[in-house]
mmCIF file of C-alpha atoms and ligand atoms in Angstrom:
data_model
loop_
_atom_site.group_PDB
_atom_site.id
_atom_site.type_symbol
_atom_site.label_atom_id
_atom_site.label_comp_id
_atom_site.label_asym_id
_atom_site.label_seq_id
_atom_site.Cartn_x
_atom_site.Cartn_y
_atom_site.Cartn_z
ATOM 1 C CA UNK A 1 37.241 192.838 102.594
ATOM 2 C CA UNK A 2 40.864 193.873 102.850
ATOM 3 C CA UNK A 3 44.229 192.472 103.224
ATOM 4 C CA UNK A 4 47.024 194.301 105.387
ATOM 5 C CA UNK A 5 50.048 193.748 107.032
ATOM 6 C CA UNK A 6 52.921 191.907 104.795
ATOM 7 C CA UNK A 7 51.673 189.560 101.973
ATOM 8 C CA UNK A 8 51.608 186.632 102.520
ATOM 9 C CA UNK A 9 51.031 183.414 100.345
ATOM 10 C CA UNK A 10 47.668 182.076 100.489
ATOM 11 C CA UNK A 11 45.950 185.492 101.382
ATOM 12 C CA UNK A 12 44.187 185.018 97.333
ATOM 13 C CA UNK A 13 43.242 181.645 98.693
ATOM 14 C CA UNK A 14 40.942 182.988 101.401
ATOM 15 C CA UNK A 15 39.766 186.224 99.271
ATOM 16 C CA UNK A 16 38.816 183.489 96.548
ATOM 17 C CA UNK A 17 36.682 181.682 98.951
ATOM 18 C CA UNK A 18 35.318 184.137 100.731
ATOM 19 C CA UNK A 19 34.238 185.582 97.129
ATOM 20 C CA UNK A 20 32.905 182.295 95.876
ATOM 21 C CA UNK A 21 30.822 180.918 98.897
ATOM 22 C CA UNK A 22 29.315 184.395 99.709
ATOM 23 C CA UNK A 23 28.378 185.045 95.532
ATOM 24 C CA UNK A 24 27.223 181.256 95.231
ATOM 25 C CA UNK A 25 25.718 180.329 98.722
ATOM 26 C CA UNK A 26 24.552 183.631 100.024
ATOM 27 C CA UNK A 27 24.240 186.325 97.063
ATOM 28 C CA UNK A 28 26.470 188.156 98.523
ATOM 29 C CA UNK A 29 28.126 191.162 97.236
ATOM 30 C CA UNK A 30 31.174 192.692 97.792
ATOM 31 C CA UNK A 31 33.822 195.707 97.785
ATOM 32 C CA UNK A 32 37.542 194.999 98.006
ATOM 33 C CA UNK A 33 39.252 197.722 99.781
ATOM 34 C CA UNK A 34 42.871 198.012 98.338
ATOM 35 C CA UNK A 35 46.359 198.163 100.656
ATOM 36 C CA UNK A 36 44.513 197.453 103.675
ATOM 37 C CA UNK A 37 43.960 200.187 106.098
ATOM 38 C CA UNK A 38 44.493 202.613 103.556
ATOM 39 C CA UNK A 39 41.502 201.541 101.824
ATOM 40 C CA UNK A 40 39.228 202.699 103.987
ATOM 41 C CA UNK A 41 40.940 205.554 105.201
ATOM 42 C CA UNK A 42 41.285 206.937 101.981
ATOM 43 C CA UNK A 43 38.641 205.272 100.159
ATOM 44 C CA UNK A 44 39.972 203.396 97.262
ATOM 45 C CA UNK A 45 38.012 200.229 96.496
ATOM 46 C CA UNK A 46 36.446 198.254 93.592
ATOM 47 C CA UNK A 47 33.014 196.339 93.639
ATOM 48 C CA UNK A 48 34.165 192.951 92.879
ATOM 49 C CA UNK A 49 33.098 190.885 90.201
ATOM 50 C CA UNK A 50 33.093 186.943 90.035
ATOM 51 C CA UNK A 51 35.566 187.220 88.189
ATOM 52 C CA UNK A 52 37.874 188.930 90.392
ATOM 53 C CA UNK A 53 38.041 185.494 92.491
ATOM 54 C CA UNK A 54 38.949 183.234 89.715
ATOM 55 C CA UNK A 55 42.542 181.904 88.425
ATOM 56 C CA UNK A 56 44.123 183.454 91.693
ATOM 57 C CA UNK A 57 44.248 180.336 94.296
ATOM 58 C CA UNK A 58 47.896 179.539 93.055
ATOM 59 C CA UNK A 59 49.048 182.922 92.788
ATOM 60 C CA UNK A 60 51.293 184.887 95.905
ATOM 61 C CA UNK A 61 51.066 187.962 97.068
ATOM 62 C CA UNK A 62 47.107 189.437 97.445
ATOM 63 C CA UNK A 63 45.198 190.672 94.473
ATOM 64 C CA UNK A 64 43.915 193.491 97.020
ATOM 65 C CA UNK A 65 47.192 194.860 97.812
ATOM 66 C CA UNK A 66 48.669 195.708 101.313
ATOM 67 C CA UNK A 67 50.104 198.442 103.072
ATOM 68 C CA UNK A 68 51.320 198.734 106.928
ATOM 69 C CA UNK A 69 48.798 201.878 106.990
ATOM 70 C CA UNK A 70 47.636 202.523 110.592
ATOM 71 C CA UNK A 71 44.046 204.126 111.007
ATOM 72 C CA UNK A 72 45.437 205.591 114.517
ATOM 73 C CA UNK A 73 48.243 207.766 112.832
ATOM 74 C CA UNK A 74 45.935 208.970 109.742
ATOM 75 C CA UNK A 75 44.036 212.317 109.947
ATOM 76 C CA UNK A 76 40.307 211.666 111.556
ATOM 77 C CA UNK A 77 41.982 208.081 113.129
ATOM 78 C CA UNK A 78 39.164 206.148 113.718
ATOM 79 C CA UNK A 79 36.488 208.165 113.101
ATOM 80 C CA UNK A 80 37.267 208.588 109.602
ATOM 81 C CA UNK A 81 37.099 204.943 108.763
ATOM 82 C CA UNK A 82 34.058 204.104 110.768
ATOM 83 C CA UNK A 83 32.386 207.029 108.040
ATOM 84 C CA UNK A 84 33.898 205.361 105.133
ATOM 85 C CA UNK A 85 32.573 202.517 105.838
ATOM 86 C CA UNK A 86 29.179 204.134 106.885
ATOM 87 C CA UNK A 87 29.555 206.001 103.441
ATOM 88 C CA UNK A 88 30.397 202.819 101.320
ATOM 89 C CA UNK A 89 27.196 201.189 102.963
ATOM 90 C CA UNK A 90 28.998 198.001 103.676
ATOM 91 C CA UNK A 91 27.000 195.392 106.080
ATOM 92 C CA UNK A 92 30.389 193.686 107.539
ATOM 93 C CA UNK A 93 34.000 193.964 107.319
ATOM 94 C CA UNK A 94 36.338 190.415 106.004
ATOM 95 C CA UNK A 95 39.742 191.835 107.693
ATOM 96 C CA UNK A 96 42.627 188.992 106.627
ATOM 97 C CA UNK A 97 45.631 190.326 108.640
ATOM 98 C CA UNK A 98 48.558 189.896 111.181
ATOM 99 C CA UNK A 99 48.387 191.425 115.180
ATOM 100 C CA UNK A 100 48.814 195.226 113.788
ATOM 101 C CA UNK A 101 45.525 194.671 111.352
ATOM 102 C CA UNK A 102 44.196 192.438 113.396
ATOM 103 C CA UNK A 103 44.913 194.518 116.428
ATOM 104 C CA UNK A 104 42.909 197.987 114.294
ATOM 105 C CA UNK A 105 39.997 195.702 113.491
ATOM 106 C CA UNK A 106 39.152 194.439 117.405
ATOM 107 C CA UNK A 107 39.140 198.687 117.952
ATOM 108 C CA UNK A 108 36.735 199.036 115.402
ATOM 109 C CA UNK A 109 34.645 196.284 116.196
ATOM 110 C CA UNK A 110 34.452 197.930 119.755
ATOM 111 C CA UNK A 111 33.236 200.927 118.570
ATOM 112 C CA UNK A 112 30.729 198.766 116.698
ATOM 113 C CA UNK A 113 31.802 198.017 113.260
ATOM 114 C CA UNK A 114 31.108 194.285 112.370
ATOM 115 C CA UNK A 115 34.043 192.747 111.941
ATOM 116 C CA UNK A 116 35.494 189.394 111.452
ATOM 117 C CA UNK A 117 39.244 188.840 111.109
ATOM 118 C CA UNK A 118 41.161 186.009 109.339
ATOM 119 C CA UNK A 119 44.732 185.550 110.907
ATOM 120 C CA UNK A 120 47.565 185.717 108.771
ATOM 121 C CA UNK A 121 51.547 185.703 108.686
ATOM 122 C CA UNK A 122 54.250 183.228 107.411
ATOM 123 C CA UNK A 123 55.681 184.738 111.120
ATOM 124 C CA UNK A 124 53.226 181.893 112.936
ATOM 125 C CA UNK A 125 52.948 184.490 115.966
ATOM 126 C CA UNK A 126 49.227 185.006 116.173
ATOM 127 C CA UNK A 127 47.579 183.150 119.485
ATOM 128 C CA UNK A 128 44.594 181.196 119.743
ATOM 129 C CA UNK A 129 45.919 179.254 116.488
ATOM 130 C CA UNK A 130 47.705 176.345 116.082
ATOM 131 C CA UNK A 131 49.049 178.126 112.523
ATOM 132 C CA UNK A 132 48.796 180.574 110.241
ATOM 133 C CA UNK A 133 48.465 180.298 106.416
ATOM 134 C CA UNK A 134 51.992 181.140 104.916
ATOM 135 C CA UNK A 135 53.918 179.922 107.572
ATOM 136 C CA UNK A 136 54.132 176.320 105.281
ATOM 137 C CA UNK A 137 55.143 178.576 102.916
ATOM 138 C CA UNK A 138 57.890 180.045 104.714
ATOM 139 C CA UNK A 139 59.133 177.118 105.697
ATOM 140 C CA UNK A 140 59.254 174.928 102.695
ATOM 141 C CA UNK A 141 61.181 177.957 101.168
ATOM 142 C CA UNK A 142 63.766 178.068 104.211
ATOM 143 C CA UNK A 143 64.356 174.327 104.439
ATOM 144 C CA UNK A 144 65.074 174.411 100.468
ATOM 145 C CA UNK A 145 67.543 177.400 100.965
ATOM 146 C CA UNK A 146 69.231 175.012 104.219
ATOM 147 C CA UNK A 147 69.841 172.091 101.679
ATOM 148 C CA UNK A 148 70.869 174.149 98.974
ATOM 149 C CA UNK A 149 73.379 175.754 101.729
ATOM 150 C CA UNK A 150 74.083 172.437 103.135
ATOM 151 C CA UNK A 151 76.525 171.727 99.758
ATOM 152 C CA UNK A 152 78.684 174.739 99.617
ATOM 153 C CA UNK A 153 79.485 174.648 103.194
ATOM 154 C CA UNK A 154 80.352 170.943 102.848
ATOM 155 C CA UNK A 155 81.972 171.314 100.095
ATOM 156 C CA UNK A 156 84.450 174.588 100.921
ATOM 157 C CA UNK A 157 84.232 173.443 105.078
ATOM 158 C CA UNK A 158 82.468 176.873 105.514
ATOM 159 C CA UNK A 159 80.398 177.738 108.741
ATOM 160 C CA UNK A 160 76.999 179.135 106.501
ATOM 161 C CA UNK A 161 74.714 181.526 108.917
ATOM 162 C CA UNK A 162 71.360 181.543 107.389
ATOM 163 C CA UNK A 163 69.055 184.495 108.363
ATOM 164 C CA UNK A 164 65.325 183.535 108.583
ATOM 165 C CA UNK A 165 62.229 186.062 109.382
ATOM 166 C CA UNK A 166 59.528 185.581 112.147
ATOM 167 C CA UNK A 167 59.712 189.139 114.213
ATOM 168 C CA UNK A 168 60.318 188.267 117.281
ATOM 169 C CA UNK A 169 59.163 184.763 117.167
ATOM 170 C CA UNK A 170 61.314 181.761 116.329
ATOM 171 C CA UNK A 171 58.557 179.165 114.785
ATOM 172 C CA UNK A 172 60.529 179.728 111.016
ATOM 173 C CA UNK A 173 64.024 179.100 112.262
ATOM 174 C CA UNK A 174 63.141 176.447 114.448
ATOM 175 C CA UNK A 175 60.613 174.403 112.152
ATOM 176 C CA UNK A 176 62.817 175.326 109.024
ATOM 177 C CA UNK A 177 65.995 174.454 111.496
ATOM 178 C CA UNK A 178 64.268 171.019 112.227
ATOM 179 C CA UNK A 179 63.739 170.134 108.583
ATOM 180 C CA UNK A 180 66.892 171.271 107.280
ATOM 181 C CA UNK A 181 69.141 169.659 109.371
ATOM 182 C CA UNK A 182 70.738 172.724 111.068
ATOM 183 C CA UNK A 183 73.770 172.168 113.532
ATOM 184 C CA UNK A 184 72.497 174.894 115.689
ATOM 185 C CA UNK A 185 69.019 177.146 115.845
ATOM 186 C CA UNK A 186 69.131 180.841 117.254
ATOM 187 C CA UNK A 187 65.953 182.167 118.209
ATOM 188 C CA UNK A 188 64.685 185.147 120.153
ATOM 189 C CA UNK A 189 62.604 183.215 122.719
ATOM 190 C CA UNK A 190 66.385 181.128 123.854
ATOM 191 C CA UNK A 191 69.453 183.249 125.312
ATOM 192 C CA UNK A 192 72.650 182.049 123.806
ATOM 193 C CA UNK A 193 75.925 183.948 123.993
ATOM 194 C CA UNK A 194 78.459 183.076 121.302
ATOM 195 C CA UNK A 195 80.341 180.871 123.048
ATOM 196 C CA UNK A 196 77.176 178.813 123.172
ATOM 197 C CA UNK A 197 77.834 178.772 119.136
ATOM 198 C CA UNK A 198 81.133 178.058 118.840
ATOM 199 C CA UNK A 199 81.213 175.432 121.815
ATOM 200 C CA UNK A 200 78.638 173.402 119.044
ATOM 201 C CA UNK A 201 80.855 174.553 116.167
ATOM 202 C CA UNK A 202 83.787 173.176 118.127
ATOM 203 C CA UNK A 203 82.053 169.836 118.919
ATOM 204 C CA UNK A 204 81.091 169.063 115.347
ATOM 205 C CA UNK A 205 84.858 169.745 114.732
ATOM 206 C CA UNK A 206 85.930 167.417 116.962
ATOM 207 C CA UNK A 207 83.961 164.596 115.414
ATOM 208 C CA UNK A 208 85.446 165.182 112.249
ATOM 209 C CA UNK A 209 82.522 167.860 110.794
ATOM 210 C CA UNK A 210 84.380 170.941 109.238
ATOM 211 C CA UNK A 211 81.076 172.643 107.988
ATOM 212 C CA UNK A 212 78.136 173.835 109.760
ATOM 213 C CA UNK A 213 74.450 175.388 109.219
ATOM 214 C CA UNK A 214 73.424 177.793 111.666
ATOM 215 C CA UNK A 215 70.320 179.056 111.317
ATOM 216 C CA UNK A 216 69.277 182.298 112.941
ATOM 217 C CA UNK A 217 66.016 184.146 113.361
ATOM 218 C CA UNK A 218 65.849 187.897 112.721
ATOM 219 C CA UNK A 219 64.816 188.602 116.056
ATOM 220 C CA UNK A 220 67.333 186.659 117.801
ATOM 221 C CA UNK A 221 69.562 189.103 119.871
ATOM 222 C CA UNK A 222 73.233 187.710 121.282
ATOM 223 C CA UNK A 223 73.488 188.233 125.038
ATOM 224 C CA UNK A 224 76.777 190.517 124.434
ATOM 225 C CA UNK A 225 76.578 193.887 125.194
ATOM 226 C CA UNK A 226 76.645 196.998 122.686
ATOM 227 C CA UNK A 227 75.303 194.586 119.716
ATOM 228 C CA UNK A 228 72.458 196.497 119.042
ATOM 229 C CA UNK A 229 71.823 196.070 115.614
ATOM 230 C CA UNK A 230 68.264 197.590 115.538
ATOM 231 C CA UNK A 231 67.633 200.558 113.273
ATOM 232 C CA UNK A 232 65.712 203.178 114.741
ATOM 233 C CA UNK A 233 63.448 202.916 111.050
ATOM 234 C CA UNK A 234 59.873 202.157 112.486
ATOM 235 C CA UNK A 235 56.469 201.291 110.275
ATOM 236 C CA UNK A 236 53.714 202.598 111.259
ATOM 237 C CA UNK A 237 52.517 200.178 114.082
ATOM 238 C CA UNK A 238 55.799 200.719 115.725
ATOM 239 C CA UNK A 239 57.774 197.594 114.558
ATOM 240 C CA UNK A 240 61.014 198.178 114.091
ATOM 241 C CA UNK A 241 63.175 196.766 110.876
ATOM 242 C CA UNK A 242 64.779 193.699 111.902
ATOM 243 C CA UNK A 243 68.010 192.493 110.498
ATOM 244 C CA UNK A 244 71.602 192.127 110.644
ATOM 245 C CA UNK A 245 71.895 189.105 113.153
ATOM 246 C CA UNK A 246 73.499 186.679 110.921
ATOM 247 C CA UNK A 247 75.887 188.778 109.279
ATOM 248 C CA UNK A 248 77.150 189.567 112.758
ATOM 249 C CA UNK A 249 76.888 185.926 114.262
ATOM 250 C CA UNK A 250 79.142 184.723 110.728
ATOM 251 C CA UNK A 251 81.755 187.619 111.606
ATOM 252 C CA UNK A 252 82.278 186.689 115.347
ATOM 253 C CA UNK A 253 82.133 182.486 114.186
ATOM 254 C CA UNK A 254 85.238 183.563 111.624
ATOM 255 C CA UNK A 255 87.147 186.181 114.292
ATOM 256 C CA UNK A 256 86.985 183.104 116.947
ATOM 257 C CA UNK A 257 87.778 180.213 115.299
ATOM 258 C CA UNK A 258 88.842 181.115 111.830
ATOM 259 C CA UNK A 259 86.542 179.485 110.147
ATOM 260 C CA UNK A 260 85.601 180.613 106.792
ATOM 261 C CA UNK A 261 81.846 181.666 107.265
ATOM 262 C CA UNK A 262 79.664 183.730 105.294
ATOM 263 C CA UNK A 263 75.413 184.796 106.151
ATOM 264 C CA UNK A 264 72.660 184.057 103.794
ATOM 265 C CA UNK A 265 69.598 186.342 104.727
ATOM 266 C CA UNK A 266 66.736 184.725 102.890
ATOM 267 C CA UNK A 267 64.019 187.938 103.330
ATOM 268 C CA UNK A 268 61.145 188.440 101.712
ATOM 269 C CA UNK A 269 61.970 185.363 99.133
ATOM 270 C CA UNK A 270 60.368 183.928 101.943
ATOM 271 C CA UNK A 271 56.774 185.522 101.466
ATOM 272 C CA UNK A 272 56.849 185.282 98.026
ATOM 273 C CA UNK A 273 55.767 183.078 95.334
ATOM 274 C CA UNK A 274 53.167 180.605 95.048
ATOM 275 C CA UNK A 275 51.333 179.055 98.521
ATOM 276 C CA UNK A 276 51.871 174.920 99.168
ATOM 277 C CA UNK A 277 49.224 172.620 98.940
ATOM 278 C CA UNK A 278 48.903 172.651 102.869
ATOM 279 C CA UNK A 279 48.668 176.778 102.848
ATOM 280 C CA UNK A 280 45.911 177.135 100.163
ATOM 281 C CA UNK A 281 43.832 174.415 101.912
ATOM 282 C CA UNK A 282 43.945 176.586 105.230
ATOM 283 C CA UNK A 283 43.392 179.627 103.565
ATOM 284 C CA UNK A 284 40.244 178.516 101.884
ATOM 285 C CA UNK A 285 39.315 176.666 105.108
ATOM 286 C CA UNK A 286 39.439 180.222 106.746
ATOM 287 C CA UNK A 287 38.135 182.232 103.971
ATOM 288 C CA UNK A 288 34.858 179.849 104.049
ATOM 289 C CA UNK A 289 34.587 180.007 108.295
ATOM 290 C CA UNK A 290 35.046 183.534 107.680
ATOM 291 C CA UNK A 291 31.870 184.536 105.195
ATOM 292 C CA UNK A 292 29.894 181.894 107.508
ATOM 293 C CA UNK A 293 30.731 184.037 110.433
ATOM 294 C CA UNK A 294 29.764 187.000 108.918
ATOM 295 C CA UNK A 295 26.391 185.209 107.878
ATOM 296 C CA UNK A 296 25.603 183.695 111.277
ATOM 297 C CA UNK A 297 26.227 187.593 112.682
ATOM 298 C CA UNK A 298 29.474 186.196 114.775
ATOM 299 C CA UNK A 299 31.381 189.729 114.627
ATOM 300 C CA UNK A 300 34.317 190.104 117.106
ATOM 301 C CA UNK A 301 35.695 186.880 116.401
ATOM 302 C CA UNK A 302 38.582 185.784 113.745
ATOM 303 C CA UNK A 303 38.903 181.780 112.309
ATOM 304 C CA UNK A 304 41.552 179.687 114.017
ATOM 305 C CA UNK A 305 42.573 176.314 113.135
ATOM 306 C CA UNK A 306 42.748 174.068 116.300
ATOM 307 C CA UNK A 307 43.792 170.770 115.884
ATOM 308 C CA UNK A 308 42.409 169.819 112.750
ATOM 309 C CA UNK A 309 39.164 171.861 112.661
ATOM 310 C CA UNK A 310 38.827 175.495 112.019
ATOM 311 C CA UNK A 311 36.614 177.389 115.179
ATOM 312 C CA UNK A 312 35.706 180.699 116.051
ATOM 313 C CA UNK A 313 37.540 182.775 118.656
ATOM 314 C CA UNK A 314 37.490 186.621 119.810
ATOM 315 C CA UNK A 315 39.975 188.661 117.741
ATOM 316 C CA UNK A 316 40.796 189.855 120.988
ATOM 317 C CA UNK A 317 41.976 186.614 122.446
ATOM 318 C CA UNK A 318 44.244 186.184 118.869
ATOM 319 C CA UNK A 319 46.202 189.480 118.907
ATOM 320 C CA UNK A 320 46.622 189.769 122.823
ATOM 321 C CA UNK A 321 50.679 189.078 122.597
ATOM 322 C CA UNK A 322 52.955 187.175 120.337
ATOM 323 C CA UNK A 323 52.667 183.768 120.176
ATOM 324 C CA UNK A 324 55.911 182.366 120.745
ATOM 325 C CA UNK A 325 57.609 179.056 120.310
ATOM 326 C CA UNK A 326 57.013 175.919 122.703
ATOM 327 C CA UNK A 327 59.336 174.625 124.215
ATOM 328 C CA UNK A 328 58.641 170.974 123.334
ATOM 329 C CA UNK A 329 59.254 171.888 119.672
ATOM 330 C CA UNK A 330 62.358 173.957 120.423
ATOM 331 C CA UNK A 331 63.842 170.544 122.432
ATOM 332 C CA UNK A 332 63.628 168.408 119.656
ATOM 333 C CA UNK A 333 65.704 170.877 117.483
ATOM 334 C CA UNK A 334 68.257 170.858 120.260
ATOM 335 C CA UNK A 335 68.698 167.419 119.890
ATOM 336 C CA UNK A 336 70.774 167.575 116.730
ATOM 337 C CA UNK A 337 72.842 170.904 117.901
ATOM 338 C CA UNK A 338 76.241 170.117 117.737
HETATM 339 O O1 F6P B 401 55.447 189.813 109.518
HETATM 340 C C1 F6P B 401 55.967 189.291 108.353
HETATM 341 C C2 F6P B 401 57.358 189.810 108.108
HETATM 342 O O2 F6P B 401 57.828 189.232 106.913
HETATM 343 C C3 F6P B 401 58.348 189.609 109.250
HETATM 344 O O3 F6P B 401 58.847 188.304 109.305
HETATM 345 C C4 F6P B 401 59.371 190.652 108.920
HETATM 346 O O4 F6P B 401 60.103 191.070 110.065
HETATM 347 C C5 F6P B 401 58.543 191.780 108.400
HETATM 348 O O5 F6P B 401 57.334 191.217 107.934
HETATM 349 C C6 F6P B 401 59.188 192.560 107.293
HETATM 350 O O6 F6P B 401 58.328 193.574 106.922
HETATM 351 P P1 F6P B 401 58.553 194.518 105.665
HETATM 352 O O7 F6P B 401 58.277 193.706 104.439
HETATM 353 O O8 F6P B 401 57.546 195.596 105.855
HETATM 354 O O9 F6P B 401 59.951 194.987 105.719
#
């Protein structure tokens, strides 16, 4: 198995369970590849011992490692890691990932390795299901930043921007947006311009509120022209670094209406730390579905949770775009703009 992509809390949830129903149910053994891709590419692994997959379900991060490592721009590509894992002897792959690792493992399940994939991000943005582990995570963390936030900019009548992640998906702003309260929610998948902002700025104002939360994602580009705050820095999949938006949205809120506003970018405090309840049920829910899978020969497809039951669907169907935020959800945030 292997973990890639950005951690994530409640990835040693599903390597725990995938360890402990495969050892227990099916004598299974296994070899953890570490810092995902790179693994395999450049064949650094352990055999995994029972051990290995106990007193880690609380724990953040992934006991594996992870790495943004892309089999397509290593020497041999492909090739090389269908012969590692030829080499290594391994009967099936465990890939626990986001759309890039994801997105590697459905091309090396075409070209025949047996693969099953376990969808992961706190960014929410993989189709086919209704959510990804970490996201509760990410959330929980943002909405305690929001209240936190909520009594200095009460306090000092300060406009407080708070930054959230999610890639070019708004599900953390908006569900972290919902929870906390915020006056107004920015998000890539809605065009605002920043008169938009201030207009609800202005309107809380008027009824006598001389502090707003505005929370922004980091994908979440004003309609202005020549705001381009994208850094030409790429990772390996091609992602560029996001980041930047609130500082620049607090900036324009202060030049316009001389408010006193400052931006909180929350980052990777986000991702880290210990899973909820809700995230390390899901991720051993997965982590089961997923050794099951591998048993009952299913390769190709990844675990999704859809409704309240956990099914089997094609990797391919999971990683064909981003997922991005419905508009039913996004409606009911709108209701407390302002
Ligand atoms: O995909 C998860 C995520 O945390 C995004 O929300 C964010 O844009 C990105 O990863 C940051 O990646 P890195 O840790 O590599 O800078």
């Amino acid at each position: 198995m292997l973990t890639g992509g950005g951690d994530c809390p409640g990835l040693n949830a599903v390597i725990r369970a995938i360890g402990r129903k495969g050892m227990d149910y099916y004598n299974d053994e296994f070899v953890g590849l570490k810092n995902g891709w790179a693994g395999l590419m450049f064949l650094e692994y352990y055999e995994m011992q029972r051990k290995d997959f106990s007193g880690i379900l609380h724990l953040g991060g992934t006991i594996l490692g992870s790495s943004r490592t892309n089999p397509e721009k290593e020497e041999g590509g492909y090739d090389r890691a269908i012969k590692h894992f030829n080499e290594l002897k391994l009967d099936a792959l465990v890939v626990i990932g986001g759309n890039d690792t994801l997105g590697v493992a459905q091309k090396l399940h075409e070209k025949g390795i047996p693969i099953v994939g376990v969808p992961k991000t706190i960014d929410n943005d993989i189709c086919s299901t209704d959510m990804t582990f970490g996201f509760d995570t990410a959330v929980a963390v943002a909405t305690d930043a929001i209240d936190r936030l909520h009594t200095t900019a009460e306090s000092h009548h300060r406009c407080i921007v708070v930054e959230v992640m999610g890639r070019h998906s708004g599900w953390i702003a908006t569900h972290a947006g919902i929870a906390g309260g915020a006056d107004i929610v920015l998000i890539p998948e809605e065009s605002f311009d920043i008169n938009d902002v201030i207009e609800k700025i202005q309107f809380r104002m008027n009824r006598g509120k001389f502090f707003s939360i505005v929370v922004v994602a980091e994908g979440f580009e004003l309609k202005e022209e020549g705001w381009d705050l994208q850094t030409q820095e790429k990772d390996d999949f091609g992602n560029v670094r996001l980041g930047g938006i609130g500082d620049l949205v607090a900036r324009e809120i202060e030049k316009r209406m001389g408010i006193e506003s400052r931006a909180v970018v929350l980052g990777h405090v986000q991702r880290g730390g210990t899973p909820t309840a809700f995230d390390r049920v899901l991720g051993t829910k997965f982590g089961i579905a997923a050794i099951d899978l591998v048993h009952e020969g299913k390769f190709g497809m990844m675990t999704a949770l859809q409704g309240t039951k956990v099914r089997p669907v094609p990797i391919e169907e999971g990683v064909k775009e981003s997922k991005i935020v419905d508009k039913e959800t996004y409606e009911i945030a709108k209701v407390f703009f302002g």
